[in-house]
PDB file of C-alpha atoms and ligand atoms in Angstrom:
ATOM      1  CA  UNK A   1     -15.595  14.943 -18.846  1.00 93.00           C
ATOM      2  CA  UNK A   2     -16.332  13.103 -15.587  1.00 96.00           C
ATOM      3  CA  UNK A   3     -14.693   9.930 -14.307  1.00 97.00           C
ATOM      4  CA  UNK A   4     -16.957   7.926 -11.991  1.00 97.00           C
ATOM      5  CA  UNK A   5     -15.860   5.004  -9.797  1.00 97.00           C
ATOM      6  CA  UNK A   6     -18.852   3.044  -8.533  1.00 94.00           C
ATOM      7  CA  UNK A   7     -18.979   0.778  -5.474  1.00 90.00           C
ATOM      8  CA  UNK A   8     -21.909  -0.852  -3.656  1.00 87.00           C
ATOM      9  CA  UNK A   9     -24.589   1.624  -4.731  1.00 89.00           C
ATOM     10  CA  UNK A  10     -22.473   4.746  -4.324  1.00 93.00           C
ATOM     11  CA  UNK A  11     -19.466   6.276  -6.040  1.00 95.00           C
ATOM     12  CA  UNK A  12     -16.978   9.071  -6.503  1.00 96.00           C
ATOM     13  CA  UNK A  13     -17.002  11.480  -9.429  1.00 97.00           C
ATOM     14  CA  UNK A  14     -13.846  13.300 -10.449  1.00 98.00           C
ATOM     15  CA  UNK A  15     -13.799  15.815 -13.303  1.00 98.00           C
ATOM     16  CA  UNK A  16     -11.016  15.130 -15.766  1.00 98.00           C
ATOM     17  CA  UNK A  17      -9.436  17.370 -18.375  1.00 98.00           C
ATOM     18  CA  UNK A  18      -7.995  14.579 -20.544  1.00 98.00           C
ATOM     19  CA  UNK A  19      -6.654  11.064 -20.651  1.00 98.00           C
ATOM     20  CA  UNK A  20      -2.852  11.215 -20.717  1.00 98.00           C
ATOM     21  CA  UNK A  21      -2.044   7.553 -21.381  1.00 98.00           C
ATOM     22  CA  UNK A  22      -3.565   4.085 -21.529  1.00 98.00           C
ATOM     23  CA  UNK A  23      -2.274   0.504 -21.770  1.00 98.00           C
ATOM     24  CA  UNK A  24      -4.141  -2.781 -21.999  1.00 96.00           C
ATOM     25  CA  UNK A  25      -2.440  -6.028 -21.036  1.00 96.00           C
ATOM     26  CA  UNK A  26      -3.268  -8.136 -18.005  1.00 96.00           C
ATOM     27  CA  UNK A  27      -4.945  -5.001 -16.606  1.00 98.00           C
ATOM     28  CA  UNK A  28      -6.398  -1.837 -18.122  1.00 98.00           C
ATOM     29  CA  UNK A  29      -4.240   1.054 -16.939  1.00 98.00           C
ATOM     30  CA  UNK A  30      -5.241   4.693 -17.446  1.00 98.00           C
ATOM     31  CA  UNK A  31      -3.619   7.951 -16.409  1.00 98.00           C
ATOM     32  CA  UNK A  32      -5.772  11.108 -16.424  1.00 98.00           C
ATOM     33  CA  UNK A  33      -5.189  14.758 -15.811  1.00 98.00           C
ATOM     34  CA  UNK A  34      -7.970  15.809 -13.451  1.00 98.00           C
ATOM     35  CA  UNK A  35      -9.498  19.255 -12.893  1.00 98.00           C
ATOM     36  CA  UNK A  36      -8.628  19.513  -9.185  1.00 97.00           C
ATOM     37  CA  UNK A  37      -6.497  16.554  -8.054  1.00 98.00           C
ATOM     38  CA  UNK A  38      -3.522  16.549 -10.453  1.00 98.00           C
ATOM     39  CA  UNK A  39      -2.776  13.342 -12.311  1.00 98.00           C
ATOM     40  CA  UNK A  40      -4.765  10.218 -11.462  1.00 98.00           C
ATOM     41  CA  UNK A  41      -3.909   6.527 -11.953  1.00 98.00           C
ATOM     42  CA  UNK A  42      -6.816   4.158 -12.614  1.00 98.00           C
ATOM     43  CA  UNK A  43      -6.454   0.363 -12.936  1.00 98.00           C
ATOM     44  CA  UNK A  44      -9.376  -1.737 -14.151  1.00 97.00           C
ATOM     45  CA  UNK A  45     -11.729   1.186 -13.487  1.00 97.00           C
ATOM     46  CA  UNK A  46     -10.584   1.717  -9.871  1.00 97.00           C
ATOM     47  CA  UNK A  47      -8.766   4.836  -8.671  1.00 98.00           C
ATOM     48  CA  UNK A  48      -5.309   3.863  -7.415  1.00 98.00           C
ATOM     49  CA  UNK A  49      -4.024   7.313  -6.640  1.00 98.00           C
ATOM     50  CA  UNK A  50      -4.235  11.005  -7.359  1.00 98.00           C
ATOM     51  CA  UNK A  51      -1.364  13.460  -6.937  1.00 98.00           C
ATOM     52  CA  UNK A  52      -3.572  15.309  -4.464  1.00 98.00           C
ATOM     53  CA  UNK A  53      -3.653  12.589  -1.798  1.00 98.00           C
ATOM     54  CA  UNK A  54      -1.273   9.765  -2.771  1.00 98.00           C
ATOM     55  CA  UNK A  55       1.109  10.742   0.031  1.00 98.00           C
ATOM     56  CA  UNK A  56      -1.652  10.135   2.637  1.00 98.00           C
ATOM     57  CA  UNK A  57      -1.700   6.503   1.487  1.00 98.00           C
ATOM     58  CA  UNK A  58       1.937   5.789   0.609  1.00 98.00           C
ATOM     59  CA  UNK A  59       3.373   7.447   3.710  1.00 98.00           C
ATOM     60  CA  UNK A  60       1.127   5.451   6.053  1.00 98.00           C
ATOM     61  CA  UNK A  61       1.652   2.178   4.161  1.00 98.00           C
ATOM     62  CA  UNK A  62       5.435   2.604   4.333  1.00 98.00           C
ATOM     63  CA  UNK A  63       6.453   4.631   7.402  1.00 98.00           C
ATOM     64  CA  UNK A  64       4.210   2.819   9.869  1.00 98.00           C
ATOM     65  CA  UNK A  65       5.992  -0.553   9.315  1.00 98.00           C
ATOM     66  CA  UNK A  66       9.437   0.933   8.582  1.00 98.00           C
ATOM     67  CA  UNK A  67       9.479   3.139  11.673  1.00 98.00           C
ATOM     68  CA  UNK A  68       8.205   0.253  13.836  1.00 98.00           C
ATOM     69  CA  UNK A  69      11.007  -2.066  12.746  1.00 98.00           C
ATOM     70  CA  UNK A  70      14.154  -2.361  14.869  1.00 97.00           C
ATOM     71  CA  UNK A  71      16.471  -2.658  11.850  1.00 97.00           C
ATOM     72  CA  UNK A  72      14.924  -2.266   8.374  1.00 98.00           C
ATOM     73  CA  UNK A  73      17.693  -2.842   5.835  1.00 98.00           C
ATOM     74  CA  UNK A  74      16.136  -5.238   3.310  1.00 98.00           C
ATOM     75  CA  UNK A  75      12.650  -4.348   2.108  1.00 98.00           C
ATOM     76  CA  UNK A  76      10.278  -6.120  -0.270  1.00 98.00           C
ATOM     77  CA  UNK A  77       7.397  -4.266  -1.930  1.00 98.00           C
ATOM     78  CA  UNK A  78       4.789  -6.449  -3.617  1.00 98.00           C
ATOM     79  CA  UNK A  79       2.816  -4.441  -6.199  1.00 98.00           C
ATOM     80  CA  UNK A  80       3.334  -0.682  -6.064  1.00 98.00           C
ATOM     81  CA  UNK A  81       4.362  -0.350  -9.703  1.00 98.00           C
ATOM     82  CA  UNK A  82       3.588   3.388  -9.641  1.00 98.00           C
ATOM     83  CA  UNK A  83       6.694   3.880  -7.459  1.00 98.00           C
ATOM     84  CA  UNK A  84       5.026   5.868  -4.641  1.00 98.00           C
ATOM     85  CA  UNK A  85       5.734   3.293  -1.921  1.00 98.00           C
ATOM     86  CA  UNK A  86       9.272   2.784  -3.247  1.00 98.00           C
ATOM     87  CA  UNK A  87       9.924   6.534  -3.069  1.00 98.00           C
ATOM     88  CA  UNK A  88       8.950   6.506   0.615  1.00 98.00           C
ATOM     89  CA  UNK A  89      10.982   3.359   1.422  1.00 98.00           C
ATOM     90  CA  UNK A  90      14.094   5.052   0.004  1.00 98.00           C
ATOM     91  CA  UNK A  91      13.805   7.840   2.584  1.00 98.00           C
ATOM     92  CA  UNK A  92      15.021   5.243   5.099  1.00 98.00           C
ATOM     93  CA  UNK A  93      18.603   4.098   5.539  1.00 97.00           C
ATOM     94  CA  UNK A  94      18.096   0.815   3.692  1.00 98.00           C
ATOM     95  CA  UNK A  95      20.575  -1.410   1.851  1.00 98.00           C
ATOM     96  CA  UNK A  96      18.217  -3.031  -0.643  1.00 98.00           C
ATOM     97  CA  UNK A  97      14.626  -2.671  -1.857  1.00 98.00           C
ATOM     98  CA  UNK A  98      13.073  -5.259  -4.148  1.00 98.00           C
ATOM     99  CA  UNK A  99       9.845  -4.305  -5.938  1.00 98.00           C
ATOM    100  CA  UNK A 100       7.894  -7.225  -7.361  1.00 98.00           C
ATOM    101  CA  UNK A 101       5.200  -6.105  -9.794  1.00 98.00           C
ATOM    102  CA  UNK A 102       3.143  -8.522 -11.877  1.00 98.00           C
ATOM    103  CA  UNK A 103       2.324  -6.025 -14.619  1.00 98.00           C
ATOM    104  CA  UNK A 104       5.283  -4.290 -16.295  1.00 97.00           C
ATOM    105  CA  UNK A 105       2.866  -1.871 -18.024  1.00 98.00           C
ATOM    106  CA  UNK A 106       2.121  -0.238 -14.656  1.00 98.00           C
ATOM    107  CA  UNK A 107       5.804   0.590 -14.116  1.00 98.00           C
ATOM    108  CA  UNK A 108       6.403   1.713 -17.698  1.00 98.00           C
ATOM    109  CA  UNK A 109       3.322   3.929 -17.934  1.00 98.00           C
ATOM    110  CA  UNK A 110       3.786   5.478 -14.487  1.00 98.00           C
ATOM    111  CA  UNK A 111       7.497   6.143 -15.013  1.00 98.00           C
ATOM    112  CA  UNK A 112       6.790   7.901 -18.287  1.00 98.00           C
ATOM    113  CA  UNK A 113       3.550   9.750 -17.573  1.00 98.00           C
ATOM    114  CA  UNK A 114       3.059  10.011 -13.774  1.00 98.00           C
ATOM    115  CA  UNK A 115       6.480  10.494 -12.184  1.00 97.00           C
ATOM    116  CA  UNK A 116       5.514  10.062  -8.506  1.00 98.00           C
ATOM    117  CA  UNK A 117       8.495   7.722  -8.079  1.00 98.00           C
ATOM    118  CA  UNK A 118      10.695  10.871  -8.169  1.00 97.00           C
ATOM    119  CA  UNK A 119      13.596   8.835  -9.563  1.00 97.00           C
ATOM    120  CA  UNK A 120      13.184   5.884  -7.173  1.00 98.00           C
ATOM    121  CA  UNK A 121      13.341   3.300  -9.981  1.00 98.00           C
ATOM    122  CA  UNK A 122      16.865   4.501 -10.875  1.00 98.00           C
ATOM    123  CA  UNK A 123      18.223   4.224  -7.311  1.00 98.00           C
ATOM    124  CA  UNK A 124      21.126   1.724  -7.133  1.00 98.00           C
ATOM    125  CA  UNK A 125      19.610   0.077  -4.041  1.00 98.00           C
ATOM    126  CA  UNK A 126      16.508  -0.914  -6.026  1.00 98.00           C
ATOM    127  CA  UNK A 127      15.846  -4.166  -7.880  1.00 98.00           C
ATOM    128  CA  UNK A 128      12.700  -4.527 -10.008  1.00 98.00           C
ATOM    129  CA  UNK A 129      11.264  -8.001 -10.586  1.00 98.00           C
ATOM    130  CA  UNK A 130       8.342  -8.636 -12.944  1.00 98.00           C
ATOM    131  CA  UNK A 131       6.651 -11.628 -11.354  1.00 98.00           C
ATOM    132  CA  UNK A 132       3.568 -12.700  -9.460  1.00 97.00           C
ATOM    133  CA  UNK A 133       4.190 -11.623  -5.835  1.00 97.00           C
ATOM    134  CA  UNK A 134       2.751 -14.833  -4.427  1.00 97.00           C
ATOM    135  CA  UNK A 135       5.115 -16.962  -6.558  1.00 97.00           C
ATOM    136  CA  UNK A 136       8.118 -14.743  -5.745  1.00 98.00           C
ATOM    137  CA  UNK A 137       7.622 -15.436  -2.041  1.00 98.00           C
ATOM    138  CA  UNK A 138       8.061 -19.171  -2.638  1.00 97.00           C
ATOM    139  CA  UNK A 139      11.726 -18.746  -3.625  1.00 97.00           C
ATOM    140  CA  UNK A 140      12.919 -15.449  -2.104  1.00 98.00           C
ATOM    141  CA  UNK A 141      15.137 -14.830   0.908  1.00 97.00           C
ATOM    142  CA  UNK A 142      13.848 -13.339   4.159  1.00 98.00           C
ATOM    143  CA  UNK A 143      13.265  -9.559   4.325  1.00 98.00           C
ATOM    144  CA  UNK A 144      13.178  -7.191   7.297  1.00 98.00           C
ATOM    145  CA  UNK A 145       9.961  -5.602   6.027  1.00 98.00           C
ATOM    146  CA  UNK A 146       7.376  -6.732   3.455  1.00 98.00           C
ATOM    147  CA  UNK A 147       4.935  -4.095   2.179  1.00 98.00           C
ATOM    148  CA  UNK A 148       1.973  -5.086  -0.007  1.00 98.00           C
ATOM    149  CA  UNK A 149       0.692  -2.254  -2.205  1.00 98.00           C
ATOM    150  CA  UNK A 150      -1.990  -4.008  -4.213  1.00 98.00           C
ATOM    151  CA  UNK A 151      -5.141  -3.223  -6.150  1.00 97.00           C
ATOM    152  CA  UNK A 152      -8.494  -4.546  -4.851  1.00 96.00           C
ATOM    153  CA  UNK A 153      -8.563  -8.328  -4.188  1.00 96.00           C
ATOM    154  CA  UNK A 154      -9.868  -9.360  -7.599  1.00 95.00           C
ATOM    155  CA  UNK A 155      -8.034 -10.538 -10.720  1.00 94.00           C
ATOM    156  CA  UNK A 156      -4.248 -10.447 -10.417  1.00 95.00           C
ATOM    157  CA  UNK A 157      -4.398  -9.228  -6.801  1.00 96.00           C
ATOM    158  CA  UNK A 158      -6.724 -11.952  -5.531  1.00 96.00           C
ATOM    159  CA  UNK A 159      -3.819 -14.279  -4.512  1.00 96.00           C
ATOM    160  CA  UNK A 160      -2.405 -11.470  -2.340  1.00 97.00           C
ATOM    161  CA  UNK A 161      -5.370 -11.881   0.001  1.00 96.00           C
ATOM    162  CA  UNK A 162      -5.235 -15.692   0.291  1.00 97.00           C
ATOM    163  CA  UNK A 163      -4.324 -17.641   3.430  1.00 97.00           C
ATOM    164  CA  UNK A 164      -1.317 -19.278   1.764  1.00 97.00           C
ATOM    165  CA  UNK A 165       0.014 -15.833   0.838  1.00 98.00           C
ATOM    166  CA  UNK A 166      -0.124 -14.686   4.464  1.00 98.00           C
ATOM    167  CA  UNK A 167       1.537 -17.935   5.595  1.00 98.00           C
ATOM    168  CA  UNK A 168       4.459 -17.198   3.271  1.00 98.00           C
ATOM    169  CA  UNK A 169       4.661 -13.561   4.402  1.00 98.00           C
ATOM    170  CA  UNK A 170       4.776 -14.683   8.021  1.00 98.00           C
ATOM    171  CA  UNK A 171       7.830 -16.853   7.223  1.00 98.00           C
ATOM    172  CA  UNK A 172       9.588 -14.324   5.014  1.00 98.00           C
ATOM    173  CA  UNK A 173       9.746 -11.118   7.072  1.00 98.00           C
ATOM    174  CA  UNK A 174      10.170  -9.533  10.481  1.00 98.00           C
ATOM    175  CA  UNK A 175       7.501  -6.853   9.960  1.00 98.00           C
ATOM    176  CA  UNK A 176       4.607  -7.146   7.492  1.00 98.00           C
ATOM    177  CA  UNK A 177       2.209  -4.449   6.262  1.00 98.00           C
ATOM    178  CA  UNK A 178      -0.509  -4.444   3.609  1.00 98.00           C
ATOM    179  CA  UNK A 179      -3.261  -2.153   2.436  1.00 98.00           C
ATOM    180  CA  UNK A 180      -6.486  -3.726   3.729  1.00 98.00           C
ATOM    181  CA  UNK A 181      -9.340  -2.007   1.828  1.00 97.00           C
ATOM    182  CA  UNK A 182     -12.244   0.001   3.202  1.00 97.00           C
ATOM    183  CA  UNK A 183     -13.781  -1.228   6.466  1.00 96.00           C
ATOM    184  CA  UNK A 184     -16.987   0.646   5.535  1.00 95.00           C
ATOM    185  CA  UNK A 185     -17.924  -0.475   2.033  1.00 94.00           C
ATOM    186  CA  UNK A 186     -17.236  -3.537  -0.136  1.00 92.00           C
ATOM    187  CA  UNK A 187     -16.976  -5.249   3.243  1.00 92.00           C
ATOM    188  CA  UNK A 188     -16.460  -8.661   1.658  1.00 94.00           C
ATOM    189  CA  UNK A 189     -12.902  -7.538   0.750  1.00 95.00           C
ATOM    190  CA  UNK A 190     -12.126  -6.371   4.270  1.00 96.00           C
ATOM    191  CA  UNK A 191     -13.617  -9.453   5.911  1.00 94.00           C
ATOM    192  CA  UNK A 192     -11.755 -11.774   3.559  1.00 94.00           C
ATOM    193  CA  UNK A 193      -8.495 -10.151   4.612  1.00 96.00           C
ATOM    194  CA  UNK A 194      -9.347 -10.405   8.308  1.00 96.00           C
ATOM    195  CA  UNK A 195     -10.223 -14.074   7.946  1.00 96.00           C
ATOM    196  CA  UNK A 196      -7.326 -15.141   5.715  1.00 97.00           C
ATOM    197  CA  UNK A 197      -4.587 -13.185   7.489  1.00 97.00           C
ATOM    198  CA  UNK A 198      -4.825 -15.426  10.592  1.00 96.00           C
ATOM    199  CA  UNK A 199      -1.375 -17.021   9.908  1.00 97.00           C
ATOM    200  CA  UNK A 200       0.266 -13.634  10.620  1.00 98.00           C
ATOM    201  CA  UNK A 201       1.535 -13.232  14.176  1.00 97.00           C
ATOM    202  CA  UNK A 202       0.647 -10.207  16.268  1.00 97.00           C
ATOM    203  CA  UNK A 203      -1.843  -8.661  13.793  1.00 97.00           C
ATOM    204  CA  UNK A 204      -3.179  -5.119  14.206  1.00 97.00           C
ATOM    205  CA  UNK A 205      -5.254  -2.856  11.991  1.00 98.00           C
ATOM    206  CA  UNK A 206      -4.731   0.861  11.512  1.00 98.00           C
ATOM    207  CA  UNK A 207      -6.620   3.557   9.611  1.00 98.00           C
ATOM    208  CA  UNK A 208      -5.986   6.548   7.401  1.00 98.00           C
ATOM    209  CA  UNK A 209      -8.154   9.050   5.603  1.00 97.00           C
ATOM    210  CA  UNK A 210      -7.615   8.770   1.848  1.00 98.00           C
ATOM    211  CA  UNK A 211     -10.083  11.220   0.255  1.00 97.00           C
ATOM    212  CA  UNK A 212     -10.203   9.592  -3.212  1.00 97.00           C
ATOM    213  CA  UNK A 213     -10.680   5.974  -2.018  1.00 97.00           C
ATOM    214  CA  UNK A 214     -14.149   4.501  -1.407  1.00 95.00           C
ATOM    215  CA  UNK A 215     -15.772   6.353   1.533  1.00 94.00           C
ATOM    216  CA  UNK A 216     -12.379   8.032   2.225  1.00 96.00           C
ATOM    217  CA  UNK A 217     -11.623   5.731   5.165  1.00 97.00           C
ATOM    218  CA  UNK A 218      -8.930   3.148   4.435  1.00 98.00           C
ATOM    219  CA  UNK A 219      -7.422   0.360   6.493  1.00 98.00           C
ATOM    220  CA  UNK A 220      -4.041  -1.320   6.716  1.00 98.00           C
ATOM    221  CA  UNK A 221      -2.785  -4.419   8.494  1.00 98.00           C
ATOM    222  CA  UNK A 222       0.564  -4.714  10.275  1.00 98.00           C
ATOM    223  CA  UNK A 223       1.999  -7.882  11.803  1.00 98.00           C
ATOM    224  CA  UNK A 224       5.166  -9.494  13.133  1.00 98.00           C
ATOM    225  CA  UNK A 225       7.794  -7.972  15.406  1.00 98.00           C
ATOM    226  CA  UNK A 226       6.751  -4.319  15.109  1.00 98.00           C
ATOM    227  CA  UNK A 227       7.528  -2.196  18.134  1.00 98.00           C
ATOM    228  CA  UNK A 228       6.350   1.378  18.667  1.00 96.00           C
ATOM    229  CA  UNK A 229       9.372   2.187  20.855  1.00 97.00           C
ATOM    230  CA  UNK A 230      11.388   2.700  17.631  1.00 97.00           C
ATOM    231  CA  UNK A 231       8.995   5.174  15.969  1.00 97.00           C
ATOM    232  CA  UNK A 232      10.572   8.461  17.045  1.00 97.00           C
ATOM    233  CA  UNK A 233      14.170   7.261  16.660  1.00 97.00           C
ATOM    234  CA  UNK A 234      13.493   6.035  13.105  1.00 97.00           C
ATOM    235  CA  UNK A 235      11.422   9.086  12.163  1.00 97.00           C
ATOM    236  CA  UNK A 236      14.312  11.385  13.068  1.00 96.00           C
ATOM    237  CA  UNK A 237      16.546   9.473  10.646  1.00 96.00           C
ATOM    238  CA  UNK A 238      14.218   9.754   7.606  1.00 96.00           C
ATOM    239  CA  UNK A 239      15.858  11.597   4.711  1.00 93.00           C
ATOM    240  CA  UNK A 240      13.475  14.076   3.100  1.00 90.00           C
ATOM    241  CA  UNK A 241      10.239  15.338   4.503  1.00 92.00           C
ATOM    242  CA  UNK A 242       6.870  13.639   4.942  1.00 97.00           C
ATOM    243  CA  UNK A 243       3.676  15.505   4.027  1.00 97.00           C
ATOM    244  CA  UNK A 244       1.199  13.455   6.034  1.00 98.00           C
ATOM    245  CA  UNK A 245       2.952  11.012   8.369  1.00 98.00           C
ATOM    246  CA  UNK A 246       4.396  11.904  11.766  1.00 97.00           C
ATOM    247  CA  UNK A 247       4.778   9.863  14.973  1.00 98.00           C
ATOM    248  CA  UNK A 248       1.530  11.258  16.424  1.00 98.00           C
ATOM    249  CA  UNK A 249      -0.457  10.304  13.312  1.00 98.00           C
ATOM    250  CA  UNK A 250       1.226   6.870  13.497  1.00 98.00           C
ATOM    251  CA  UNK A 251       0.021   6.220  17.049  1.00 98.00           C
ATOM    252  CA  UNK A 252      -3.457   7.678  16.564  1.00 98.00           C
ATOM    253  CA  UNK A 253      -4.015   5.507  13.459  1.00 98.00           C
ATOM    254  CA  UNK A 254      -4.299   2.478  15.774  1.00 98.00           C
ATOM    255  CA  UNK A 255      -7.181   3.978  17.792  1.00 98.00           C
ATOM    256  CA  UNK A 256     -10.092   2.111  16.242  1.00 98.00           C
ATOM    257  CA  UNK A 257     -13.703   3.223  16.715  1.00 97.00           C
ATOM    258  CA  UNK A 258     -15.887   0.830  18.682  1.00 97.00           C
ATOM    259  CA  UNK A 259     -17.759  -0.619  15.650  1.00 96.00           C
ATOM    260  CA  UNK A 260     -14.495  -1.538  13.959  1.00 97.00           C
ATOM    261  CA  UNK A 261     -12.737  -2.713  17.110  1.00 96.00           C
ATOM    262  CA  UNK A 262     -15.566  -5.211  17.647  1.00 95.00           C
ATOM    263  CA  UNK A 263     -15.440  -6.432  14.048  1.00 93.00           C
ATOM    264  CA  UNK A 264     -11.680  -6.934  14.207  1.00 94.00           C
ATOM    265  CA  UNK A 265     -11.771  -8.632  17.625  1.00 91.00           C
ATOM    266  CA  UNK A 266     -14.517 -11.007  16.470  1.00 89.00           C
ATOM    267  CA  UNK A 267     -12.444 -12.005  13.469  1.00 85.00           C
ATOM    268  CA  UNK A 268      -9.224 -12.655  15.440  1.00 82.00           C
TER     269      UNK A 268
HETATM  270  N1  SPD B 301      -9.668   0.700  -4.453  1.00 51.75           N
HETATM  271  C1  SPD B 301      -8.371   1.281  -4.438  1.00 51.75           C
HETATM  272  C2  SPD B 301      -7.346   0.412  -3.788  1.00 51.75           C
HETATM  273  C3  SPD B 301      -6.019   0.997  -4.006  1.00 51.75           C
HETATM  274  C4  SPD B 301      -4.953   0.417  -3.180  1.00 51.75           C
HETATM  275  N2  SPD B 301      -3.689   0.457  -3.836  1.00 51.75           N
HETATM  276  C5  SPD B 301      -3.283   1.651  -4.412  1.00 51.75           C
HETATM  277  C6  SPD B 301      -1.971   1.549  -5.097  1.00 51.75           C
HETATM  278  C7  SPD B 301      -1.236   2.829  -5.072  1.00 51.75           C
HETATM  279  N3  SPD B 301       0.150   2.642  -5.050  1.00 51.75           N
END
């Protein structure tokens, strides 16, 4: 059986052995066992991760902001119900991590059938909140780092790409980081983020190769008081190994090709 994700006249086909689990609530969540990429999480028809390359994504989304932060003790993750980003956050010497996920089915299904959290949901430093991330920001305290691990900016994730969301994030953290879609395809998503994220101070984009995401080239946005002088010091303190991230990959991720540099500069 083949799973095909289509986007803007192209797509990615992944051969699957079987569907392991499915839940339908505010989103359709499916977990597959693939032929070559291990287990795969799909939400509303879009690939969220495979075991083959999820660390490319989660390590960049988490260690770039965490290692650039002077003192990251209190961390908020918005989305990320599969637990991959949480697992990476817990490698740092943090006091508290709050994960705010709108759809409890994502957490339940992934905990039971995927397991990439590696026990992160049971860690005593972790608090899980089932709530809309945008609404949570209206009443929460300030965090050292906010990480947004969302699906594409449609449906329940649409508010996480709105100007008012970025205004709140700017108030509520020292360092901010979000996944920012593909800069190559479905460009309306990427451009919307560039336009609406203007309330964030000191914005910068960085890139990573994520083989099972559209066109394999993925972007992220970081903002606030991030400082690359802390990268090596913080990296040395990480507990557990990284498979993809290292300080050199961190720095090189900010080297944008000319076509993208121009697009980003024009939007700022
Ligand atoms: N089109 C895929 C976008 C996926 C970004 N989020 C992935 C969530 C994995 N924790």
